[in-house]
Tab-separated table of C-alpha atoms and ligand atoms in Angstrom:
chain	number	residue	atom	x	y	z
A	1	MET	CA	-0.177	-0.030	0.149
A	2	LYS	CA	1.650	3.193	-1.226
A	3	ILE	CA	2.200	5.592	2.023
A	4	ASP	CA	0.338	8.896	1.773
A	5	PRO	CA	-0.372	10.515	4.659
A	6	TRP	CA	-2.307	13.589	3.488
A	7	GLY	CA	-5.277	10.577	2.695
A	8	SER	CA	-4.947	11.250	-1.369
A	9	VAL	CA	-7.708	8.384	-1.345
A	10	ARG	CA	-10.323	10.195	0.101
A	11	ILE	CA	-9.493	13.309	-2.361
A	12	GLU	CA	-10.073	10.823	-5.073
A	13	ASP	CA	-13.922	10.489	-3.934
A	14	TYR	CA	-13.617	14.053	-5.393
A	15	SER	CA	-12.713	13.540	-8.699
A	16	LYS	CA	-15.972	14.445	-9.953
A	17	LEU	CA	-15.498	17.464	-9.759
A	18	PHE	CA	-12.059	17.622	-11.352
A	19	ASP	CA	-13.197	16.158	-14.299
A	20	GLU	CA	-17.074	17.168	-14.794
A	21	PHE	CA	-16.696	20.722	-13.604
A	22	GLY	CA	-13.129	21.312	-14.641
A	23	ILE	CA	-11.883	21.880	-10.986
A	24	ALA	CA	-8.273	21.658	-11.237
A	25	ARG	CA	-5.971	19.791	-8.959
A	26	PHE	CA	-4.043	21.796	-6.467
A	27	GLU	CA	-1.045	19.903	-6.115
A	28	GLY	CA	0.625	21.587	-9.315
A	29	MET	CA	0.831	24.992	-7.512
A	30	LEU	CA	2.441	23.573	-4.337
A	31	ARG	CA	6.333	24.008	-5.743
A	32	LYS	CA	5.482	27.365	-6.862
A	33	LEU	CA	4.385	28.573	-3.706
A	34	PRO	CA	7.146	29.725	-1.726
A	35	ASP	CA	5.507	29.323	1.781
A	36	ALA	CA	2.742	26.631	1.176
A	37	HIS	CA	-0.214	26.637	3.782
A	38	ARG	CA	-0.144	23.606	5.956
A	39	LEU	CA	-4.038	23.004	4.673
A	40	MET	CA	-2.100	23.038	0.973
A	41	ARG	CA	0.880	20.961	2.022
A	42	ARG	CA	-1.483	18.034	3.467
A	43	LYS	CA	-3.973	17.914	0.307
A	44	VAL	CA	-6.893	19.272	2.326
A	45	ILE	CA	-7.158	21.722	-0.181
A	46	PHE	CA	-7.050	19.887	-3.471
A	47	GLY	CA	-8.484	21.681	-6.017
A	48	HIS	CA	-8.185	25.455	-7.809
A	49	ARG	CA	-9.794	27.225	-10.481
A	50	GLY	CA	-7.407	29.813	-12.048
A	51	TYR	CA	-4.895	29.937	-9.053
A	52	GLU	CA	-1.853	30.192	-11.231
A	53	MET	CA	-2.286	34.117	-11.390
A	54	ILE	CA	-2.431	34.167	-7.150
A	55	VAL	CA	0.772	31.780	-6.895
A	56	ASP	CA	1.713	34.928	-9.497
A	57	ALA	CA	1.212	37.770	-7.383
A	58	ILE	CA	2.472	36.222	-4.359
A	59	VAL	CA	5.563	35.662	-5.860
A	60	ARG	CA	5.876	39.173	-7.826
A	61	GLY	CA	4.621	41.319	-5.317
A	62	GLU	CA	1.797	42.611	-6.838
A	63	PRO	CA	-1.808	43.151	-5.360
A	64	PHE	CA	-4.158	40.447	-4.975
A	65	ALA	CA	-7.245	39.744	-2.756
A	66	VAL	CA	-8.591	37.662	-0.637
A	67	MET	CA	-12.064	36.952	0.005
A	68	SER	CA	-14.398	34.841	2.008
A	69	GLY	CA	-17.754	34.493	3.509
A	70	PHE	CA	-19.650	32.895	6.511
A	71	MET	CA	-23.421	32.625	7.439
A	72	PRO	CA	-24.375	33.221	10.574
A	73	SER	CA	-26.163	30.224	11.669
A	74	GLY	CA	-24.642	29.092	14.309
A	75	LYS	CA	-21.352	28.409	16.475
A	76	VAL	CA	-18.526	28.435	14.062
A	77	HIS	CA	-16.578	24.956	14.022
A	78	LEU	CA	-13.559	23.523	12.776
A	79	GLY	CA	-14.684	24.067	9.156
A	80	GLY	CA	-14.830	27.287	9.555
A	81	LYS	CA	-11.649	27.826	11.082
A	82	MET	CA	-10.126	26.377	8.204
A	83	VAL	CA	-11.546	29.141	6.063
A	84	MET	CA	-10.275	31.439	8.226
A	85	GLU	CA	-7.140	30.692	8.385
A	86	GLU	CA	-6.883	30.321	4.501
A	87	ILE	CA	-7.797	34.025	4.761
A	88	ILE	CA	-5.147	35.241	7.084
A	89	TYR	CA	-2.707	32.910	4.945
A	90	HIS	CA	-3.451	35.416	2.206
A	91	GLN	CA	-2.999	38.276	4.209
A	92	GLN	CA	-0.081	37.578	5.310
A	93	MET	CA	1.134	37.024	1.752
A	94	GLY	CA	0.531	40.365	0.658
A	95	GLY	CA	-3.464	39.932	-0.257
A	96	ASP	CA	-5.581	43.034	0.467
A	97	ALA	CA	-8.591	40.255	2.569
A	98	PHE	CA	-12.236	40.812	2.621
A	99	VAL	CA	-14.518	39.008	4.897
A	100	ALA	CA	-18.183	38.770	4.440
A	101	ILE	CA	-20.933	37.899	7.236
A	102	ALA	CA	-23.897	36.458	4.853
A	103	ASP	CA	-26.580	38.112	6.883
A	104	MET	CA	-28.788	38.068	3.752
A	105	GLU	CA	-28.305	34.302	3.321
A	106	ALA	CA	-28.951	33.355	6.457
A	107	HIS	CA	-31.960	35.500	7.139
A	108	SER	CA	-33.215	34.296	3.663
A	109	VAL	CA	-32.234	30.841	3.152
A	110	ARG	CA	-32.227	29.572	6.467
A	111	GLY	CA	-34.610	32.224	8.570
A	112	ILE	CA	-32.438	33.335	11.060
A	113	SER	CA	-33.743	36.883	12.730
A	114	TRP	CA	-31.358	40.222	11.441
A	115	ARG	CA	-31.230	40.165	15.243
A	116	ASP	CA	-29.430	36.609	15.834
A	117	CYS	CA	-27.189	37.211	12.452
A	118	GLU	CA	-25.893	40.265	13.763
A	119	ARG	CA	-24.748	38.826	17.426
A	120	LEU	CA	-23.516	35.684	15.709
A	121	GLY	CA	-21.572	37.573	13.052
A	122	VAL	CA	-19.700	39.206	16.117
A	123	GLU	CA	-19.677	36.930	18.925
A	124	GLU	CA	-18.997	33.989	16.730
A	125	TYR	CA	-17.472	34.595	13.939
A	126	ILE	CA	-15.709	38.636	13.901
A	127	LEU	CA	-14.252	37.628	17.613
A	128	SER	CA	-12.418	33.980	16.380
A	129	LEU	CA	-11.079	35.374	12.869
A	130	ILE	CA	-9.221	38.417	15.005
A	131	ALA	CA	-8.260	35.482	17.510
A	132	LEU	CA	-7.104	34.129	14.823
A	133	GLY	CA	-4.947	36.517	13.719
A	134	PHE	CA	-6.891	38.350	11.037
A	135	LYS	CA	-5.518	42.004	10.823
A	136	PRO	CA	-6.868	45.197	11.035
A	137	GLU	CA	-5.837	46.603	7.316
A	138	GLY	CA	-8.765	43.657	6.375
A	139	HIS	CA	-12.323	44.901	5.382
A	140	ILE	CA	-15.373	42.411	7.455
A	141	TYR	CA	-18.652	43.633	6.156
A	142	PHE	CA	-22.117	42.385	6.967
A	143	GLN	CA	-23.455	42.072	3.274
A	144	SER	CA	-26.943	43.861	4.311
A	145	LYS	CA	-25.398	46.899	5.633
A	146	SER	CA	-23.145	47.512	2.852
A	147	ARG	CA	-24.390	49.657	0.405
A	148	THR	CA	-21.363	49.313	-1.856
A	149	ILE	CA	-22.567	45.470	-2.115
A	150	GLN	CA	-26.653	46.435	-2.639
A	151	ASP	CA	-25.528	48.490	-5.312
A	152	LEU	CA	-23.362	45.671	-6.827
A	153	LEU	CA	-25.694	43.054	-6.430
A	154	PHE	CA	-28.713	45.154	-8.397
A	155	GLU	CA	-26.046	45.535	-10.991
A	156	LEU	CA	-24.908	41.941	-11.630
A	157	GLY	CA	-28.513	41.093	-10.984
A	158	CYS	CA	-29.230	43.212	-14.719
A	159	GLY	CA	-26.900	40.227	-16.242
A	160	VAL	CA	-28.329	37.273	-14.568
A	161	ASN	CA	-31.607	35.949	-15.486
A	162	PHE	CA	-33.898	33.170	-14.043
A	163	THR	CA	-32.824	30.369	-16.143
A	164	GLU	CA	-29.255	30.740	-15.811
A	165	LEU	CA	-29.818	30.513	-11.979
A	166	SER	CA	-32.351	27.411	-12.305
A	167	ALA	CA	-29.234	25.217	-14.089
A	168	ILE	CA	-26.712	26.236	-11.714
A	169	TYR	CA	-28.826	25.682	-8.593
A	170	GLY	CA	-31.731	23.636	-9.434
A	171	LEU	CA	-34.375	26.025	-8.706
A	172	LYS	CA	-38.044	25.558	-8.467
A	173	SER	CA	-40.969	27.737	-9.046
A	174	ASP	CA	-41.428	28.384	-4.972
A	175	THR	CA	-37.872	29.115	-4.915
A	176	LYS	CA	-38.016	32.861	-2.425
A	177	ILE	CA	-37.047	35.822	-4.204
A	178	SER	CA	-34.701	36.927	-1.957
A	179	HIS	CA	-33.189	33.463	-1.895
A	180	LEU	CA	-31.881	34.422	-5.338
A	181	THR	CA	-31.137	38.014	-3.833
A	182	SER	CA	-28.749	36.433	-1.536
A	183	VAL	CA	-26.721	34.549	-4.337
A	184	LEU	CA	-26.447	37.643	-6.218
A	185	ALA	CA	-25.330	39.158	-2.977
A	186	GLN	CA	-22.269	36.196	-3.225
A	187	SER	CA	-21.220	37.164	-6.299
A	188	ALA	CA	-21.206	40.850	-4.940
A	189	ASP	CA	-19.004	39.954	-2.374
A	190	ILE	CA	-16.825	38.048	-4.503
A	191	LEU	CA	-16.416	40.685	-7.092
A	192	GLN	CA	-16.443	43.657	-4.797
A	193	PRO	CA	-12.527	43.536	-4.346
A	194	GLN	CA	-11.562	44.452	-7.516
A	195	LEU	CA	-13.754	47.736	-7.709
A	196	GLU	CA	-12.337	51.216	-7.915
A	197	GLU	CA	-13.010	52.045	-4.358
A	198	PHE	CA	-10.757	49.244	-3.506
A	199	GLY	CA	-8.258	50.177	-6.046
A	200	GLY	CA	-9.774	48.290	-9.313
A	201	PRO	CA	-9.105	45.111	-10.957
A	202	LYS	CA	-6.987	42.645	-9.691
A	203	PRO	CA	-6.626	38.941	-8.671
A	204	THR	CA	-8.952	37.773	-5.859
A	205	VAL	CA	-9.088	34.385	-4.640
A	206	ILE	CA	-11.922	33.074	-2.715
A	207	PRO	CA	-10.914	29.923	-0.269
A	208	VAL	CA	-13.812	27.616	-0.099
A	209	GLY	CA	-15.084	24.103	0.889
A	210	ALA	CA	-15.790	22.179	-2.510
A	211	ASP	CA	-19.907	22.911	-2.003
A	212	GLN	CA	-19.288	26.362	-2.961
A	213	ASP	CA	-18.607	25.688	-6.483
A	214	PRO	CA	-21.637	26.839	-8.101
A	215	HIS	CA	-21.411	30.435	-6.540
A	216	ILE	CA	-17.537	30.743	-7.847
A	217	ARG	CA	-18.853	29.533	-11.388
A	218	LEU	CA	-21.994	32.531	-11.288
A	219	ALA	CA	-19.326	34.777	-10.219
A	220	ARG	CA	-16.571	34.110	-12.532
A	221	ASP	CA	-19.504	34.069	-15.099
A	222	VAL	CA	-21.305	37.609	-14.413
A	223	ALA	CA	-17.191	39.110	-14.284
A	224	ASN	CA	-17.017	37.636	-17.475
A	225	ARG	CA	-20.759	39.350	-18.676
A	226	MET	CA	-20.131	42.454	-16.732
A	227	ARG	CA	-16.515	42.590	-19.632
A	228	MET	CA	-17.115	45.789	-22.148
A	229	PHE	CA	-13.761	44.400	-24.073
A	230	PHE	CA	-12.296	40.600	-24.456
A	231	VAL	CA	-8.707	40.342	-25.231
A	232	GLU	CA	-7.701	36.972	-27.104
A	233	ALA	CA	-4.381	36.210	-28.588
A	234	ARG	CA	-4.434	34.560	-31.749
A	235	GLU	CA	-1.955	33.408	-34.020
A	236	GLY	CA	0.603	36.272	-34.730
A	237	TYR	CA	-2.032	39.125	-33.515
A	238	ILE	CA	-3.699	39.744	-30.667
A	239	SER	CA	-7.770	40.533	-31.129
A	240	ILE	CA	-9.913	43.061	-28.714
A	241	ARG	CA	-13.811	42.237	-29.134
A	242	GLY	CA	-16.156	44.855	-28.036
A	243	LYS	CA	-19.557	43.879	-26.790
A	244	ASP	CA	-22.535	46.525	-27.092
A	245	ILE	CA	-19.225	49.076	-28.086
A	246	ASP	CA	-19.773	51.511	-31.361
A	247	LYS	CA	-16.440	51.554	-33.273
A	248	LYS	CA	-15.743	55.215	-31.881
A	249	MET	CA	-14.739	53.667	-28.730
A	250	LEU	CA	-12.670	51.133	-30.984
A	251	GLU	CA	-11.084	54.045	-32.466
A	252	LYS	CA	-10.182	55.424	-29.413
A	253	LEU	CA	-8.792	52.400	-28.372
A	254	GLU	CA	-6.716	51.527	-30.933
A	255	GLN	CA	-5.197	55.193	-30.347
A	256	MET	CA	-3.896	53.630	-27.061
A	257	PHE	CA	-1.431	51.451	-29.154
A	258	ASP	CA	1.585	52.338	-30.723
A	259	CYS	CA	1.798	49.650	-33.460
A	260	LYS	CA	0.197	48.259	-36.458
A	261	SER	CA	-3.533	47.300	-35.844
A	262	LYS	CA	-6.328	46.988	-37.868
A	263	LEU	CA	-10.062	47.708	-37.006
A	264	TYR	CA	-13.296	45.802	-37.982
A	265	GLU	CA	-16.788	47.011	-37.309
A	266	ALA	CA	-16.989	44.782	-33.784
A	267	HIS	CA	-13.274	44.442	-33.271
A	268	LEU	CA	-9.638	45.387	-33.245
A	269	ASP	CA	-6.330	43.176	-34.055
A	270	LEU	CA	-3.342	44.419	-33.401
A	271	TYR	CA	-0.016	42.948	-35.103
A	272	GLY	CA	2.462	44.462	-32.226
A	273	ASP	CA	5.061	43.425	-29.648
A	274	TYR	CA	2.392	43.794	-26.981
A	275	THR	CA	2.245	40.925	-24.364
A	276	LEU	CA	-1.440	39.449	-23.985
A	277	ASP	CA	-1.049	41.053	-20.269
A	278	GLU	CA	-0.227	44.376	-21.451
A	279	VAL	CA	-2.519	44.419	-23.813
A	280	ASP	CA	-5.241	43.078	-21.116
A	281	ARG	CA	-3.795	45.670	-18.498
A	282	ILE	CA	-4.739	48.662	-20.987
A	283	VAL	CA	-7.884	47.474	-22.422
A	284	ARG	CA	-9.067	47.011	-18.505
A	285	GLU	CA	-8.146	50.681	-17.882
A	286	PHE	CA	-9.861	52.123	-21.034
A	287	GLU	CA	-13.012	49.701	-19.611
A	288	ILE	CA	-13.077	51.472	-16.492
A	289	LYS	CA	-12.352	54.831	-17.704
A	290	LEU	CA	-15.762	54.119	-19.981
A	291	GLY	CA	-17.333	53.160	-16.621
A	292	GLY	CA	-16.937	49.552	-16.849
A	293	TYR	CA	-15.676	47.074	-14.303
A	294	GLY	CA	-12.840	45.268	-16.167
A	295	PHE	CA	-13.413	42.437	-13.999
A	296	ILE	CA	-11.583	39.464	-14.099
A	297	PRO	CA	-12.817	36.204	-13.404
A	298	PRO	CA	-12.003	35.235	-9.720
A	299	ALA	CA	-9.669	32.097	-8.422
A	300	SER	CA	-11.027	29.888	-5.809
A	301	THR	CA	-9.843	27.327	-4.183
A	302	TYR	CA	-11.275	24.107	-2.511
A	303	HIS	CA	-10.714	21.955	0.963
A	304	ARG	CA	-12.228	18.551	1.706
A	305	PHE	CA	-14.062	18.471	4.616
A	306	MET	CA	-13.140	16.758	8.188
A	307	SER	CA	-14.847	13.911	9.005
A	308	GLY	CA	-17.652	14.712	11.905
A	309	LEU	CA	-16.002	12.842	15.005
A	310	THR	CA	-19.455	10.420	15.010
A	311	GLY	CA	-18.500	9.027	11.777
A	312	GLY	CA	-20.333	10.273	8.308
A	313	LYS	CA	-20.223	14.511	7.679
A	314	MET	CA	-20.276	16.947	10.337
A	315	SER	CA	-23.854	18.245	11.403
A	316	SER	CA	-24.704	21.344	13.326
A	317	SER	CA	-27.765	19.268	14.288
A	318	ILE	CA	-25.740	16.406	15.553
A	319	PRO	CA	-23.243	18.350	18.528
A	320	GLU	CA	-21.443	15.112	18.944
A	321	SER	CA	-19.951	15.448	15.093
A	322	PHE	CA	-18.259	18.684	15.726
A	323	ILE	CA	-16.776	20.978	17.897
A	324	ALA	CA	-17.046	24.661	17.930
A	325	LEU	CA	-14.767	27.350	18.645
A	326	THR	CA	-16.186	28.431	21.471
A	327	GLU	CA	-17.042	25.042	23.498
A	328	PRO	CA	-15.970	24.425	26.927
A	329	PRO	CA	-12.088	22.494	26.216
A	330	GLU	CA	-13.171	19.618	28.443
A	331	SER	CA	-16.295	19.089	26.558
A	332	ALA	CA	-13.922	19.052	23.060
A	333	ALA	CA	-11.979	16.606	25.058
A	334	ARG	CA	-15.135	14.153	25.872
A	335	LYS	CA	-16.083	14.267	22.517
A	336	VAL	CA	-12.944	12.757	21.231
A	337	MET	CA	-12.400	10.181	23.426
A	338	ARG	CA	-15.578	8.779	22.194
A	339	ALA	CA	-15.109	9.606	18.417
A	340	LYS	CA	-14.820	7.184	15.467
A	341	THR	CA	-11.748	5.890	14.437
A	342	GLY	CA	-10.357	4.208	11.752
A	343	GLY	CA	-9.053	1.333	14.161
A	344	ARG	CA	-9.841	-2.524	14.238
A	345	VAL	CA	-12.403	-4.092	16.452
A	346	THR	CA	-9.684	-5.943	18.511
A	347	LEU	CA	-6.067	-5.172	19.266
A	348	LYS	CA	-4.934	-8.097	18.079
A	349	GLU	CA	-6.586	-7.236	14.635
A	350	GLN	CA	-5.174	-3.850	14.694
A	351	GLN	CA	-1.707	-4.901	15.581
A	352	GLU	CA	-2.212	-7.573	12.519
A	353	LEU	CA	-3.921	-5.075	9.776
A	354	GLY	CA	-3.070	-1.795	10.841
A	355	GLY	CA	-5.893	0.910	11.315
A	356	ILE	CA	-7.280	2.710	8.360
A	357	PRO	CA	-6.508	5.981	9.110
A	358	GLU	CA	-8.543	7.464	5.601
A	359	ASP	CA	-11.480	6.529	8.070
A	360	CYS	CA	-10.438	8.231	10.806
A	361	SER	CA	-12.256	11.168	12.178
A	362	VAL	CA	-9.281	11.397	15.048
A	363	TYR	CA	-6.623	11.425	12.280
A	364	ASP	CA	-8.469	14.202	10.425
A	365	LEU	CA	-8.355	16.096	13.383
A	366	LEU	CA	-4.568	15.858	13.608
A	367	LEU	CA	-3.747	16.044	10.115
A	368	PHE	CA	-6.518	19.317	9.456
A	369	HIS	CA	-5.694	21.228	12.636
A	370	LEU	CA	-3.671	19.808	15.725
A	371	VAL	CA	-0.093	18.665	14.934
A	372	GLU	CA	1.743	21.355	13.309
A	373	ASP	CA	4.916	19.462	12.435
A	374	ASP	CA	4.546	17.490	8.715
A	375	HIS	CA	6.771	14.473	9.561
A	376	GLU	CA	4.691	14.375	12.858
A	377	VAL	CA	1.788	13.773	11.263
A	378	GLU	CA	3.334	11.307	8.295
A	379	GLU	CA	4.926	9.114	11.430
A	380	ILE	CA	1.216	8.700	12.634
A	381	TYR	CA	-0.094	7.627	9.589
A	382	ARG	CA	3.030	5.218	9.270
A	383	GLU	CA	1.789	3.839	13.009
A	384	CYS	CA	-1.323	3.224	12.313
A	385	VAL	CA	-1.290	1.738	8.888
A	386	ASN	CA	2.065	-0.463	10.210
A	387	GLY	CA	-0.383	-1.634	13.650
A	388	LYS	CA	1.951	-0.412	16.119
A	389	ARG	CA	-0.405	2.409	17.177
A	390	SER	CA	-3.493	2.108	19.406
A	391	CYS	CA	-6.471	4.546	18.786
A	392	GLY	CA	-6.151	5.015	22.673
A	393	THR	CA	-2.394	6.881	22.091
A	394	CYS	CA	-4.342	8.824	19.126
A	395	LYS	CA	-7.400	9.964	21.298
A	396	LYS	CA	-5.048	11.195	24.348
A	397	LEU	CA	-2.846	13.318	21.610
A	398	ALA	CA	-6.127	15.056	20.336
A	399	ALA	CA	-7.553	15.484	23.466
A	400	GLU	CA	-4.707	16.965	25.171
A	401	LEU	CA	-3.995	18.953	21.629
A	402	ILE	CA	-7.466	20.187	21.424
A	403	THR	CA	-8.120	21.363	24.997
A	404	GLY	CA	-4.741	23.517	24.782
A	405	PHE	CA	-5.579	24.766	21.478
A	406	LEU	CA	-9.288	25.751	22.774
A	407	LYS	CA	-7.717	27.155	25.656
A	408	ASP	CA	-5.521	29.183	24.150
A	409	HIS	CA	-8.199	30.511	20.951
A	410	GLN	CA	-10.611	31.305	23.732
A	411	ASP	CA	-8.118	33.572	25.503
A	412	ARG	CA	-7.326	35.441	22.180
A	413	ARG	CA	-11.164	35.885	21.502
A	414	GLU	CA	-11.179	37.693	24.941
A	415	ASP	CA	-8.481	39.771	24.022
A	416	ALA	CA	-9.812	40.587	20.581
A	417	ARG	CA	-12.858	41.414	22.228
A	418	LEU	CA	-11.003	44.445	23.758
A	419	ARG	CA	-9.297	45.499	19.602
A	420	LEU	CA	-12.575	45.196	18.224
A	421	LYS	CA	-12.285	49.007	18.091
A	422	GLU	CA	-9.285	48.407	15.782
A	423	TYR	CA	-11.229	47.122	13.421
A	424	GLU	CA	-13.158	48.803	11.187
A	425	VAL	CA	-16.541	46.088	10.440
A	426	VAL	CA	-18.990	47.354	8.342
A	427	GLY	CA	-22.950	47.331	9.741
A	428	VAL	CA	-21.067	47.367	13.282
A	429	ILE	CA	-20.909	50.771	15.188
B	1	LIG	N1	-22.397	31.057	0.741
B	1	LIG	C1	-21.456	30.914	1.793
B	1	LIG	C2	-21.684	29.543	2.977
B	1	LIG	O1	-22.843	29.148	2.904
B	1	LIG	C3	-21.279	31.917	2.606
B	1	LIG	C4	-20.889	33.047	1.518
B	1	LIG	C5	-21.447	34.139	1.369
B	1	LIG	C6	-19.441	33.113	0.761
B	1	LIG	N2	-20.760	34.976	0.447
B	1	LIG	C7	-19.340	34.767	0.691
B	1	LIG	C8	-18.817	32.546	0.631
B	1	LIG	C9	-18.474	35.046	-0.784
B	1	LIG	C10	-17.666	32.534	0.079
B	1	LIG	C11	-17.486	34.149	-0.795
B	1	LIG	O2	-20.840	29.119	3.760
B	2	SF4	FE1	-7.149	6.474	13.871
B	2	SF4	FE2	-4.971	6.797	15.201
B	2	SF4	FE3	-6.356	4.430	15.652
B	2	SF4	FE4	-5.306	5.051	13.121
B	2	SF4	S1	-4.535	4.454	15.209
B	2	SF4	S2	-7.454	4.631	13.235
B	2	SF4	S3	-4.795	7.147	13.310
B	2	SF4	S4	-7.075	6.814	15.887
């Protein structure tokens, strides 16, 4: 059996995503990133769309943004921590960071009252985000309270129709209009970092779980749809196509380039030494002068989900299945001690056959969250599959580590509460 401590066996469960939906494998990015995150190295982050441009921006020290959002619908658990860490990682790599508290979605889809959205947003999500290291230069906002989001979602809604949303989300005739509005709000969240008020078009990465891919596909489509010009490399020349643009505009655009060119009714061909990137940048600037957006389709990363402590998925309706960032450390330790492992029924079998870390929620805990050192995780994996490790050892280790982590995190949350003033949160006075 091939030893793969990062559980790539399970990643194959996601292979449909690669083939059917065109998500690329993240592995190729690892070599190029100067300082890959723990979740990347361990293949928890397994897929991406368009992440190449984020790597380039990181390596060259060029502007980029990171954004993700949270529905304030209950307690933050370790899955939420994962997204927070991914945002913070990109912020540390130089990205301008945006965090949406998706109260419109929580209210319209989950029926959470506005008052609870506000309370949970600050109390659960924002405090933990800050406690985990989010810096005050980043932007945090409640969707419903951001004028910019409201305006942008309305504008994006001019370019999206019911049939298209149906195809992506499988809408029914009784789907609530506000649900659709919240879907557009998410596209607005994703594209907001590229607005002029935040410095204009830039590569943006959206770290999410694989379940959020429909939202990413929509936002990427909409980003393209809002463009006034499309730039394409052809054999020996670069072609710029205009959409609903009169020829006068193309004439003006032609003057921006110092090379041989040919103007047609709805497109302009450039024969010169300009690289595609250069042309792209000039065209975007021109588009913005005309009042357009010049959006770059956002990139995304996808992480797989940790298995629930009771086996199967983590579910907010089964408290034993997950660990919340605000729960008493003793309670978390108790859950770990009772968790489902990939161990065999008897010790003898365990020694003969070895355990199955791929089916072990305790292993997932250690791999995703609790053990910093890669070698240590590898060692645990090896001992497990070779029958040299007992599940009791892992549980004790995980219980100890989760206790320490939660104590520390909860102290940091109290500290964050005192420092909340240093953060400008749109929607919190
Ligand atoms: N829909 C996301 C969820 O269910 C929350 C969300 C809102 C979001 N806006 C976003 C995620 C923007 C990524 C980017 O958790
Ligand atoms: Fe899981 Fe550890 Fe048991 Fe292996 S020994 S199945 S990793 S708890």
